[in-house]
Amino acid sequence: MQIKRRTFLKGALAGSALLSVPLIFDSKAQAREELKPYKPDKVTFNFCEMCFWNCTEKVFVNDGKVRKLEGNDKSPLNWGKLCAKGQAGIKTLYDDNRLKTPLIRVGERGEGKWKKVSWEEAFEFAAKKFKEVIDKYGPETIALEMHGTGEPAIHRLFEVLGGTTNFAIPAYSQCTGSRDIGFYYTFGAALGGHEPYDLSNSRYIILIGRNETESLHVSELYHFAKAIGNKAKIVYVDPRYTHTAAKADKFLQIKPGTDTAFVLALINVMVTEDLINHDFVEKYTTGYDKLKPHIVKYTPQWAESQTGIKADEIIQIAREISSFAPNCIIVPPRRSTRYGFDTQLSRAIAIANALLGNWFQPGGFFKANKIKVPNADMPDVEESKYAQLAQQRNAANAVLSLTNLPNTTQEIVGALGLDNVLWEAIRTQKPYPIKAMISYGTNPLFHNGDSNKIKEAISKLDFYMVVDILPWEHTLYADIVFPESTYLEKYDALKSISWKYPYVHFREPAVDPVYDTKDIWAIVHGIAKHMGLGEFFPYKDAKGVFFSSLNQMPKDQRDKLLKDGVISLGPIPEDVDLSGDIDPKVAYQKMLDAYKKAPFNPYPIALGEDVSFNTGSGKIDIYCESLKEGGFDPLPTYTPPNKSKKQNEFRLVFGRVAVHTHARTQDNEWLLEHYDDNSVWINPKDAKAINIKDGDKVVLVKGNLKSPYPVKAKVTDKIIEGTIFIAHGWGRFSPYVTRCYKKGVSDAEFCSNDSDPLSGAAAFLNSFVSVEKA
C-alpha cells in the first residue's frame, strides 16, 4: 500500500459566539476610545486564519479599514459563529509590530539585526542562496517545515527546487500524529484535521483529555454544546480540571500517562460482561477472538492502581456508554504528543469505539464527504531541472534513516514528515548534510522539545529562510525574512474541506496590504523567477491561482460561491433533537430518512450500505497483522509512565487556553486583554511542601536551566498532585513583539524530547522540573 502526501490527511494542508452589535471599535484605536457607527462600505468573504480550523467569515470595511469580522451564517462549518481569536483578527491585521518589509540578516544569528531590502533584492538573495546549496550539496539538502493555508505554494517551490523528502508538517509530529497512526492501523483511515466526531447527535461522550471548550474549534464546540442541550452524558478524563470538566456530568482526575490503562479497563468490562455490539463486530472487524484473552488482565481493579480512578467508576462508565451504543463516542485527544506510547492509547480508543459499533453511525463517527474543486492550471513540477537532478541522485529520506518505524508509518511519515527528527538530522548533519531550511508559518523554537538543540541545528545551516507575519523568535536566526500578508489582505486558493457537511469557501482581500507585504504565491513566484524557474509559477500571485481554479468550476457553483462566500451540498438535514420528551429511536430515524434524500451521506452503515475499510483485511483490524509482522504489539498494551527520581520535582504538562492559538497570537492586543501571561498551576499539597503560596512569583528549574521570566504560582486542587501545568506559547524572547516580550515561561524549554516508537511523533510530557521562588 503506497501512501502519497496529497491523499493522506488531506485536511493537514491545511467559546464565545459573535455578538452582532450596531457599534464597534475603530480597528486602529485603543479599545477604550470612542465607539464609531457601523456602516460598512463593502463586505468581503474570507476564511479565518487565526487558527487552522478556518471558519468561514464575512469582513466589513468602512473608510478603507476593516471594522468588523462576522461568521458567515451560510457556512455549514461555523454557522455564523466566530470565537474570540477569530474576532481579534483585526488586531493582527493592524498590529504595528508586524513584519513590514523584506529583511536580510546583517548581525550574528540570534541577534535579530537586519537591513531592509526591496522585494527584488530579497528574491535575488534567496535565489542565489538556493543555487549555492544545490550546486555544492545537492537538492536533497534543502528542507522545509510548513503550516497554514499557504502550504501548497511553499511546498510547490520546494518540489521545483528538487526537494522531495526532507520536509515536515509539524501538525503531525507535534500534535495529531500518534492519534492518527493509531486509527490508521485500526480503521485504515486517520481522523484528519477536521475530526469526524458526531457530537451533536451523541447520547454519551467520553473525552480523553480533549478539552473541547478551550481548544476552541468553533464547529466542534458548537456541536458539543448541542450534545449538552440534548442531555447527552459527558465524562471528562484529565489530570486537570478544565472548563470542559466544568461542563461534564462526571470528571475523572486521572494520573498523567495512565489513560491507556483506563481505556483498556473499559474494554475489559465490555468484553467480560458481553456489552459489545455483536452485529457490528462480527460484520466489520477482525481479531476480536484474539482480543478476548489479551484483555483479561486489564481489569478495573488493576486500572485503579494505575490511574487513581475507582474500579467501580470504570465499571459503571463502561456499562453506561455500552447501553447507548451505537449513538455514543469515546473521543481521543487531538494533541497526542504526550508520553511516548500514545499510539497504543489511540489504538485502544479506536478498538473501544469499534466494540461500540459507532463507526458511520449518528452520535459516533460520521463519514466525511468532499466537494471536488479543480486545481489551478500549472506545469508538472517533475519537469523542473532540479527535480530531475533530485531524481537522478535518488537521495534517501534523512528522517527515515534516523528512525526505526513500522513500514506503514514510514510511508505516512514520507507523506507528512517528522519535524522533530528533521531538526535532529540538521543538528547532526546525518545521514548527509542538510544545508538550507525554509520555515513557513512555524516557529521551531516553540513547537519542539529542547529549543537549544534547534538553535544548534540552525547554526549548521548555510541558509535559513523564514516566511511569517510577525517577528517571532525564529526570525532572529533567519538569513532572510519574507513578510507575508495577513489573510485579510489577500486572495488564496480555493479551499474544499472534507467534513460531515462538505463545503467550499474562498478568500478575497478586504483591504490592500497595510505594509509592504505579499501573499505566499507572490513570494514563491518571485524566488522561482530569479532562479529561472518562473514557468512553474505562471501566476504572479494568489489572485491568479484563485481565478484559474474558479473559472474551471461549473457556472452555477461559481456564481453561488461568489454570491455567498461558500457553497455546500444541501439542504442539510437537521440534527436530532433529544432535549424534550421524545423517543430517541424515532428522532434518529427521522434524521436518517432525511439523509436518504440528501446528496451526501455521513451515516452509510446506519443506512444499510455496504462499506469496507482501507486495511489489509478490508475490515477494522482489532488485531493488526502488519504491526505483528514489523515486530510490534498487534494489540494495544500498557506501559506505565516514567517517574521522577528526585524529591520535589513535578511532571510538567502544558495545554491551551481558549483565547490563544499555539504560539501565534501572544502579541494580539485584544487577546492579551483576556490572557496576557501564563501561570504555574500547582496542587496545594505540593505547594505546601516547597513553601509556595498562591500568587508567589516562581521560576522553573531543570538541571542548569532556569526560566528567565518569573510567573505567578496558581495554587489549586484543579491540578493533580505531582504535576504542574502551564499554558503553551509563552516565554517570549523576541524584543520585536513588544506586547508579549519577556512574558511567561516556555514549555519548549523544559518539555521532554522523547518520541513514540510507533508513530515517531513527539512525547513532550515525560519531563520533570522543580519550582522555586523567584
PDB file of N, CA, C and O in Angstrom, residues 371 445 576 604 611 702 747:
ATOM      1  N   ILE A 371     -16.416  18.129  -1.638  1.00  0.00           N
ATOM      2  CA  ILE A 371     -16.729  18.653  -2.961  1.00  0.00           C
ATOM      3  C   ILE A 371     -15.413  18.813  -3.718  1.00  0.00           C
ATOM      4  O   ILE A 371     -14.493  19.473  -3.234  1.00  0.00           O
ATOM      5  N   LEU A 445      11.337  27.120  17.491  1.00  0.00           N
ATOM      6  CA  LEU A 445      11.822  27.330  18.852  1.00  0.00           C
ATOM      7  C   LEU A 445      10.712  27.189  19.883  1.00  0.00           C
ATOM      8  O   LEU A 445      10.979  27.132  21.083  1.00  0.00           O
ATOM      9  N   VAL A 576     -30.585  15.504  15.387  1.00  0.00           N
ATOM     10  CA  VAL A 576     -31.659  15.049  16.269  1.00  0.00           C
ATOM     11  C   VAL A 576     -31.885  16.062  17.389  1.00  0.00           C
ATOM     12  O   VAL A 576     -30.960  16.765  17.799  1.00  0.00           O
ATOM     13  N   PRO A 604     -23.353   5.848   6.340  1.00  0.00           N
ATOM     14  CA  PRO A 604     -23.657   4.736   5.427  1.00  0.00           C
ATOM     15  C   PRO A 604     -24.007   3.432   6.143  1.00  0.00           C
ATOM     16  O   PRO A 604     -24.874   2.688   5.671  1.00  0.00           O
ATOM     17  N   VAL A 611     -19.957  -1.223   3.386  1.00  0.00           N
ATOM     18  CA  VAL A 611     -18.736  -0.423   3.463  1.00  0.00           C
ATOM     19  C   VAL A 611     -17.553  -1.357   3.668  1.00  0.00           C
ATOM     20  O   VAL A 611     -17.697  -2.464   4.196  1.00  0.00           O
ATOM     21  N   LYS A 702      15.335  23.068  35.655  1.00  0.00           N
ATOM     22  CA  LYS A 702      15.624  21.715  35.186  1.00  0.00           C
ATOM     23  C   LYS A 702      17.120  21.627  34.925  1.00  0.00           C
ATOM     24  O   LYS A 702      17.620  22.196  33.947  1.00  0.00           O
ATOM     25  N   ASP A 747       7.160  26.196  27.710  1.00  0.00           N
ATOM     26  CA  ASP A 747       7.203  24.744  27.876  1.00  0.00           C
ATOM     27  C   ASP A 747       8.255  24.122  26.956  1.00  0.00           C
ATOM     28  O   ASP A 747       8.830  23.077  27.273  1.00  0.00           O
TER      29      ASP A 747
END
